Amino acid sequence: MSAIRGARERARIEVTTAIKEEARKQLAAEGAAKLSLRAVARELGMVSSALYRYFPSRDELLTALIIDAYDSVGEAAEHAHRTAVEEATGAPAPARPPAAHLARWVAVACAVRDWALAHPHEYALIYGSPVPGYTAPQDTIGPASRVGLALIAVVEDAHREEGLALPPLAEELRPEAERLAADIAPGLPPAVAVPLVAAWSQLFGLLSFEIFGQFNRVVEAREVFFRQAVTELARTVGLLGGPR
């Protein structure tokens, strides 16, 4: 019985993968708003009732695609952070460059950009216009947080190891800063929480301008431009990067 169950589970995984792959093709061709379970079933040679056993509704299929996209870009960010930490850890502390944490921040941001350029349709699904009639469930919150948490980890490392150049905080914003710090980065001073959220949103603003064409005929040296822009964002959150 266990062998039969294992074969069924493998078959279900294979069919689920095929459904999602075909759905991604539809996203690229038609956009998320026109995603259709019937069209996916037709392209796979399935009857629609069979597909409903895997995804009972369009929204459940959309949610699966959204979670996959968030997990994919999140893994890219986390891998970049791990790699940068491992490279820095190999050197004794006095030999580490003074801008090590800034370099980690830039590495994470560039990994996210690389992913976005390689997966523009998945990027549009999670950071583009909302899909009419769709409300993302709680299941998407954890995966959606992974990039932000990777950036927070860089700042937490810097705070612990070399300190931060704390940005000024307007008194009227202090209650909001304290709430944000408690929610997203309890290990960091409240003064860092506000620019962290701003930097996170500006990172995706930069990416969206590039992915969706707003930089056409404006910015030509886009990789260099992006690196400079995210370096400036790093400084707004207090990362020490040597002289400007």
mmCIF file of C-alpha atoms in Angstrom:
data_model
loop_
_atom_site.group_PDB
_atom_site.id
_atom_site.type_symbol
_atom_site.label_atom_id
_atom_site.label_comp_id
_atom_site.label_asym_id
_atom_site.label_seq_id
_atom_site.Cartn_x
_atom_site.Cartn_y
_atom_site.Cartn_z
ATOM 1 C CA MET A 1 0.000 0.000 0.000
ATOM 2 C CA SER A 2 2.841 2.415 0.795
ATOM 3 C CA ALA A 3 4.293 1.924 -2.707
ATOM 4 C CA ILE A 4 0.926 2.680 -4.288
ATOM 5 C CA ARG A 5 0.489 5.742 -2.078
ATOM 6 C CA GLY A 6 3.979 6.939 -2.994
ATOM 7 C CA ALA A 7 3.259 6.540 -6.704
ATOM 8 C CA ARG A 8 0.031 8.502 -6.346
ATOM 9 C CA GLU A 9 1.792 11.279 -4.473
ATOM 10 C CA ARG A 10 4.477 11.486 -7.157
ATOM 11 C CA ALA A 11 1.831 11.603 -9.860
ATOM 12 C CA ARG A 12 -0.016 14.368 -8.031
ATOM 13 C CA ILE A 13 3.185 16.376 -7.696
ATOM 14 C CA GLU A 14 3.907 15.962 -11.409
ATOM 15 C CA VAL A 15 0.395 17.046 -12.431
ATOM 16 C CA THR A 16 0.468 19.983 -10.007
ATOM 17 C CA THR A 17 3.798 21.091 -11.469
ATOM 18 C CA ALA A 18 2.449 20.832 -15.012
ATOM 19 C CA ILE A 19 -0.620 22.880 -14.099
ATOM 20 C CA LYS A 20 1.491 25.637 -12.588
ATOM 21 C CA GLU A 21 3.897 25.660 -15.523
ATOM 22 C CA GLU A 22 1.024 26.065 -17.965
ATOM 23 C CA ALA A 23 -0.516 28.748 -15.776
ATOM 24 C CA ARG A 24 2.787 30.670 -15.864
ATOM 25 C CA LYS A 25 2.703 30.508 -19.666
ATOM 26 C CA GLN A 26 -0.756 32.060 -19.537
ATOM 27 C CA LEU A 27 0.510 34.765 -17.199
ATOM 28 C CA ALA A 28 3.207 35.631 -19.721
ATOM 29 C CA ALA A 29 0.789 35.640 -22.657
ATOM 30 C CA GLU A 30 -2.389 37.101 -21.157
ATOM 31 C CA GLY A 31 -1.647 38.475 -17.690
ATOM 32 C CA ALA A 32 -2.958 37.338 -14.313
ATOM 33 C CA ALA A 33 -6.405 38.882 -14.774
ATOM 34 C CA LYS A 34 -7.139 36.507 -17.674
ATOM 35 C CA LEU A 35 -5.869 33.336 -16.025
ATOM 36 C CA SER A 36 -8.437 30.606 -16.701
ATOM 37 C CA LEU A 37 -8.610 27.132 -15.210
ATOM 38 C CA ARG A 38 -10.522 25.906 -18.267
ATOM 39 C CA ALA A 39 -7.826 27.212 -20.593
ATOM 40 C CA VAL A 40 -5.100 25.583 -18.492
ATOM 41 C CA ALA A 41 -6.993 22.285 -18.521
ATOM 42 C CA ARG A 42 -7.520 22.497 -22.283
ATOM 43 C CA GLU A 43 -3.816 23.075 -22.967
ATOM 44 C CA LEU A 44 -2.902 20.110 -20.767
ATOM 45 C CA GLY A 45 -5.478 17.834 -22.371
ATOM 46 C CA MET A 46 -7.420 17.539 -19.112
ATOM 47 C CA VAL A 47 -11.111 17.946 -18.463
ATOM 48 C CA SER A 48 -11.713 20.944 -16.236
ATOM 49 C CA SER A 49 -13.334 18.798 -13.532
ATOM 50 C CA ALA A 50 -10.057 16.884 -13.163
ATOM 51 C CA LEU A 51 -8.066 20.099 -12.758
ATOM 52 C CA TYR A 52 -10.442 21.250 -10.023
ATOM 53 C CA ARG A 53 -9.248 18.334 -7.896
ATOM 54 C CA TYR A 54 -5.846 20.058 -7.768
ATOM 55 C CA PHE A 55 -6.980 23.683 -7.661
ATOM 56 C CA PRO A 56 -10.666 24.151 -6.823
ATOM 57 C CA SER A 57 -10.671 27.766 -8.050
ATOM 58 C CA ARG A 58 -8.697 30.299 -10.038
ATOM 59 C CA ASP A 59 -7.846 32.086 -6.797
ATOM 60 C CA GLU A 60 -6.255 28.968 -5.302
ATOM 61 C CA LEU A 61 -4.103 28.546 -8.409
ATOM 62 C CA LEU A 62 -3.150 32.229 -8.277
ATOM 63 C CA THR A 63 -2.221 31.870 -4.627
ATOM 64 C CA ALA A 64 0.027 28.897 -5.402
ATOM 65 C CA LEU A 65 1.772 30.881 -8.154
ATOM 66 C CA ILE A 66 2.164 33.913 -5.893
ATOM 67 C CA ILE A 67 3.661 31.853 -3.068
ATOM 68 C CA ASP A 68 6.042 30.164 -5.505
ATOM 69 C CA ALA A 69 7.173 33.553 -6.841
ATOM 70 C CA TYR A 70 7.688 35.051 -3.382
ATOM 71 C CA ASP A 71 9.591 31.956 -2.274
ATOM 72 C CA SER A 72 11.754 32.049 -5.387
ATOM 73 C CA VAL A 73 12.797 35.705 -5.026
ATOM 74 C CA GLY A 74 13.116 35.221 -1.271
ATOM 75 C CA GLU A 75 15.492 32.299 -1.746
ATOM 76 C CA ALA A 76 17.575 34.396 -4.151
ATOM 77 C CA ALA A 77 17.865 37.158 -1.538
ATOM 78 C CA GLU A 78 18.667 34.746 1.291
ATOM 79 C CA HIS A 79 21.259 32.898 -0.789
ATOM 80 C CA ALA A 80 22.996 36.184 -1.609
ATOM 81 C CA HIS A 81 23.047 37.088 2.086
ATOM 82 C CA ARG A 82 24.399 33.673 3.136
ATOM 83 C CA THR A 83 27.094 33.799 0.487
ATOM 84 C CA ALA A 84 28.192 37.300 1.474
ATOM 85 C CA VAL A 85 28.314 36.333 5.162
ATOM 86 C CA GLU A 86 30.337 33.185 4.424
ATOM 87 C CA GLU A 87 32.835 35.147 2.361
ATOM 88 C CA ALA A 88 33.265 37.749 5.110
ATOM 89 C CA THR A 89 33.436 35.156 7.895
ATOM 90 C CA GLY A 90 36.510 33.589 6.355
ATOM 91 C CA ALA A 91 38.591 36.668 7.142
ATOM 92 C CA PRO A 92 39.607 37.692 10.681
ATOM 93 C CA ALA A 93 37.640 40.665 11.979
ATOM 94 C CA PRO A 94 40.487 43.226 11.649
ATOM 95 C CA ALA A 95 40.962 42.213 8.009
ATOM 96 C CA ARG A 96 37.313 42.616 7.032
ATOM 97 C CA PRO A 97 36.570 45.647 4.865
ATOM 98 C CA PRO A 98 34.824 48.495 6.692
ATOM 99 C CA ALA A 99 31.970 48.414 4.190
ATOM 100 C CA ALA A 100 31.264 44.671 4.547
ATOM 101 C CA HIS A 101 27.666 45.100 5.635
ATOM 102 C CA LEU A 102 26.962 47.665 2.967
ATOM 103 C CA ALA A 103 28.333 45.174 0.428
ATOM 104 C CA ARG A 104 25.978 42.500 1.800
ATOM 105 C CA TRP A 105 23.020 44.868 1.423
ATOM 106 C CA VAL A 106 23.980 45.598 -2.187
ATOM 107 C CA ALA A 107 24.462 41.869 -2.867
ATOM 108 C CA VAL A 108 20.954 41.083 -1.609
ATOM 109 C CA ALA A 109 19.417 43.923 -3.632
ATOM 110 C CA CYS A 110 21.272 42.857 -6.784
ATOM 111 C CA ALA A 111 20.129 39.251 -6.327
ATOM 112 C CA VAL A 112 16.539 40.469 -6.200
ATOM 113 C CA ARG A 113 17.115 42.525 -9.356
ATOM 114 C CA ASP A 114 18.671 39.530 -11.149
ATOM 115 C CA TRP A 115 15.642 37.443 -10.231
ATOM 116 C CA ALA A 116 13.215 40.121 -11.406
ATOM 117 C CA LEU A 117 14.958 40.483 -14.772
ATOM 118 C CA ALA A 118 14.933 36.693 -15.236
ATOM 119 C CA HIS A 119 11.275 36.335 -14.155
ATOM 120 C CA PRO A 120 9.452 39.499 -15.289
ATOM 121 C CA HIS A 121 6.013 37.898 -15.416
ATOM 122 C CA GLU A 122 6.288 36.423 -11.933
ATOM 123 C CA TYR A 123 7.580 39.806 -10.744
ATOM 124 C CA ALA A 124 4.538 41.472 -12.290
ATOM 125 C CA LEU A 125 2.277 38.961 -10.541
ATOM 126 C CA ILE A 126 3.557 39.826 -7.067
ATOM 127 C CA TYR A 127 4.617 43.474 -7.448
ATOM 128 C CA GLY A 128 2.494 44.709 -10.336
ATOM 129 C CA SER A 129 -1.133 45.799 -10.489
ATOM 130 C CA PRO A 130 -3.569 43.926 -8.209
ATOM 131 C CA VAL A 131 -5.557 41.166 -9.896
ATOM 132 C CA PRO A 132 -9.228 42.216 -10.098
ATOM 133 C CA GLY A 133 -11.410 40.188 -7.745
ATOM 134 C CA TYR A 134 -8.489 38.508 -5.985
ATOM 135 C CA THR A 135 -7.558 38.971 -2.330
ATOM 136 C CA ALA A 136 -4.322 37.364 -1.194
ATOM 137 C CA PRO A 137 -4.798 35.047 1.824
ATOM 138 C CA GLN A 138 -2.686 34.909 4.979
ATOM 139 C CA ASP A 139 -0.640 32.090 3.419
ATOM 140 C CA THR A 140 1.195 34.637 1.274
ATOM 141 C CA ILE A 141 2.461 36.813 4.151
ATOM 142 C CA GLY A 142 5.390 34.620 5.195
ATOM 143 C CA PRO A 143 6.768 34.140 1.674
ATOM 144 C CA ALA A 144 6.220 37.844 0.895
ATOM 145 C CA SER A 145 8.348 38.786 3.919
ATOM 146 C CA ARG A 146 11.484 36.910 2.894
ATOM 147 C CA VAL A 147 13.213 39.678 0.937
ATOM 148 C CA GLY A 148 12.481 42.230 3.644
ATOM 149 C CA LEU A 149 13.752 39.885 6.339
ATOM 150 C CA ALA A 150 16.983 39.314 4.400
ATOM 151 C CA LEU A 151 17.579 43.072 4.320
ATOM 152 C CA ILE A 152 16.723 43.351 8.008
ATOM 153 C CA ALA A 153 19.230 40.574 8.760
ATOM 154 C CA VAL A 154 21.984 42.611 7.088
ATOM 155 C CA VAL A 155 21.148 45.643 9.232
ATOM 156 C CA GLU A 156 20.902 43.540 12.402
ATOM 157 C CA ASP A 157 24.353 42.072 11.711
ATOM 158 C CA ALA A 158 25.766 45.557 11.238
ATOM 159 C CA HIS A 159 24.090 46.849 14.405
ATOM 160 C CA ARG A 160 25.561 43.984 16.414
ATOM 161 C CA GLU A 161 29.050 43.957 14.879
ATOM 162 C CA GLU A 162 29.978 47.527 13.985
ATOM 163 C CA GLY A 163 27.085 49.772 14.950
ATOM 164 C CA LEU A 164 24.811 51.945 12.856
ATOM 165 C CA ALA A 165 24.891 55.618 11.996
ATOM 166 C CA LEU A 166 21.419 56.214 13.376
ATOM 167 C CA PRO A 167 19.319 58.458 11.133
ATOM 168 C CA PRO A 168 17.368 61.339 12.702
ATOM 169 C CA LEU A 169 13.790 60.580 13.743
ATOM 170 C CA ALA A 170 11.079 63.215 13.945
ATOM 171 C CA GLU A 171 9.359 63.135 17.332
ATOM 172 C CA GLU A 172 5.906 62.975 15.772
ATOM 173 C CA LEU A 173 6.991 59.770 13.996
ATOM 174 C CA ARG A 174 8.418 58.075 17.094
ATOM 175 C CA PRO A 175 5.230 56.142 18.050
ATOM 176 C CA GLU A 176 5.011 54.746 14.516
ATOM 177 C CA ALA A 177 8.737 53.940 14.521
ATOM 178 C CA GLU A 178 8.411 52.074 17.816
ATOM 179 C CA ARG A 179 5.439 50.110 16.501
ATOM 180 C CA LEU A 180 7.286 49.214 13.287
ATOM 181 C CA ALA A 181 10.417 48.180 15.166
ATOM 182 C CA ALA A 182 8.396 45.934 17.484
ATOM 183 C CA ASP A 183 6.609 44.356 14.504
ATOM 184 C CA ILE A 184 9.410 43.801 12.002
ATOM 185 C CA ALA A 185 12.776 44.331 13.682
ATOM 186 C CA PRO A 186 12.677 44.106 17.493
ATOM 187 C CA GLY A 187 16.464 43.861 17.612
ATOM 188 C CA LEU A 188 16.930 47.279 16.018
ATOM 189 C CA PRO A 189 16.498 50.825 17.342
ATOM 190 C CA PRO A 190 13.148 52.417 16.376
ATOM 191 C CA ALA A 191 15.014 55.138 14.451
ATOM 192 C CA VAL A 192 16.083 52.496 11.916
ATOM 193 C CA ALA A 193 12.628 50.990 11.351
ATOM 194 C CA VAL A 194 11.188 53.878 9.344
ATOM 195 C CA PRO A 195 14.051 54.167 6.828
ATOM 196 C CA LEU A 196 14.128 50.362 6.568
ATOM 197 C CA VAL A 197 10.514 50.260 5.411
ATOM 198 C CA ALA A 198 11.178 53.210 3.104
ATOM 199 C CA ALA A 199 14.254 51.515 1.627
ATOM 200 C CA TRP A 200 12.365 48.252 1.115
ATOM 201 C CA SER A 201 9.606 50.063 -0.785
ATOM 202 C CA GLN A 202 12.084 52.149 -2.802
ATOM 203 C CA LEU A 203 13.996 49.012 -3.803
ATOM 204 C CA PHE A 204 10.888 47.659 -5.475
ATOM 205 C CA GLY A 205 10.107 51.064 -6.924
ATOM 206 C CA LEU A 206 13.483 51.007 -8.685
ATOM 207 C CA LEU A 207 12.856 47.481 -9.922
ATOM 208 C CA SER A 208 9.338 48.245 -11.122
ATOM 209 C CA PHE A 209 10.542 51.263 -13.104
ATOM 210 C CA GLU A 210 13.080 49.018 -14.821
ATOM 211 C CA ILE A 211 10.864 45.970 -15.347
ATOM 212 C CA PHE A 212 7.834 47.930 -16.555
ATOM 213 C CA GLY A 213 9.758 50.239 -18.895
ATOM 214 C CA GLN A 214 9.690 53.597 -17.107
ATOM 215 C CA PHE A 215 13.480 53.847 -17.417
ATOM 216 C CA ASN A 216 13.387 53.487 -21.213
ATOM 217 C CA ARG A 217 15.162 56.451 -22.814
ATOM 218 C CA VAL A 218 16.033 57.709 -19.338
ATOM 219 C CA VAL A 219 18.550 55.385 -17.672
ATOM 220 C CA GLU A 220 20.950 53.478 -19.906
ATOM 221 C CA ALA A 221 23.650 52.186 -17.506
ATOM 222 C CA ARG A 222 21.028 50.443 -15.433
ATOM 223 C CA GLU A 223 23.131 48.036 -13.390
ATOM 224 C CA VAL A 224 25.546 50.775 -12.330
ATOM 225 C CA PHE A 225 22.621 53.097 -11.642
ATOM 226 C CA PHE A 226 20.897 50.437 -9.541
ATOM 227 C CA ARG A 227 24.006 49.689 -7.485
ATOM 228 C CA GLN A 228 24.504 53.368 -6.741
ATOM 229 C CA ALA A 229 20.846 53.812 -5.806
ATOM 230 C CA VAL A 230 20.729 50.851 -3.401
ATOM 231 C CA THR A 231 24.046 51.933 -1.883
ATOM 232 C CA GLU A 232 22.420 55.253 -1.018
ATOM 233 C CA LEU A 233 19.437 53.383 0.437
ATOM 234 C CA ALA A 234 21.847 51.400 2.630
ATOM 235 C CA ARG A 235 23.223 54.616 4.065
ATOM 236 C CA THR A 236 19.722 55.850 4.927
ATOM 237 C CA VAL A 237 19.305 52.848 7.262
ATOM 238 C CA GLY A 238 22.614 53.570 8.999
ATOM 239 C CA LEU A 239 24.999 51.162 7.312
ATOM 240 C CA LEU A 240 28.565 52.391 7.521
ATOM 241 C CA GLY A 241 30.218 52.430 4.158
ATOM 242 C CA GLY A 242 33.210 54.702 4.492
ATOM 243 C CA PRO A 243 33.411 58.171 2.954
ATOM 244 C CA ARG A 244 30.805 59.203 0.414
#
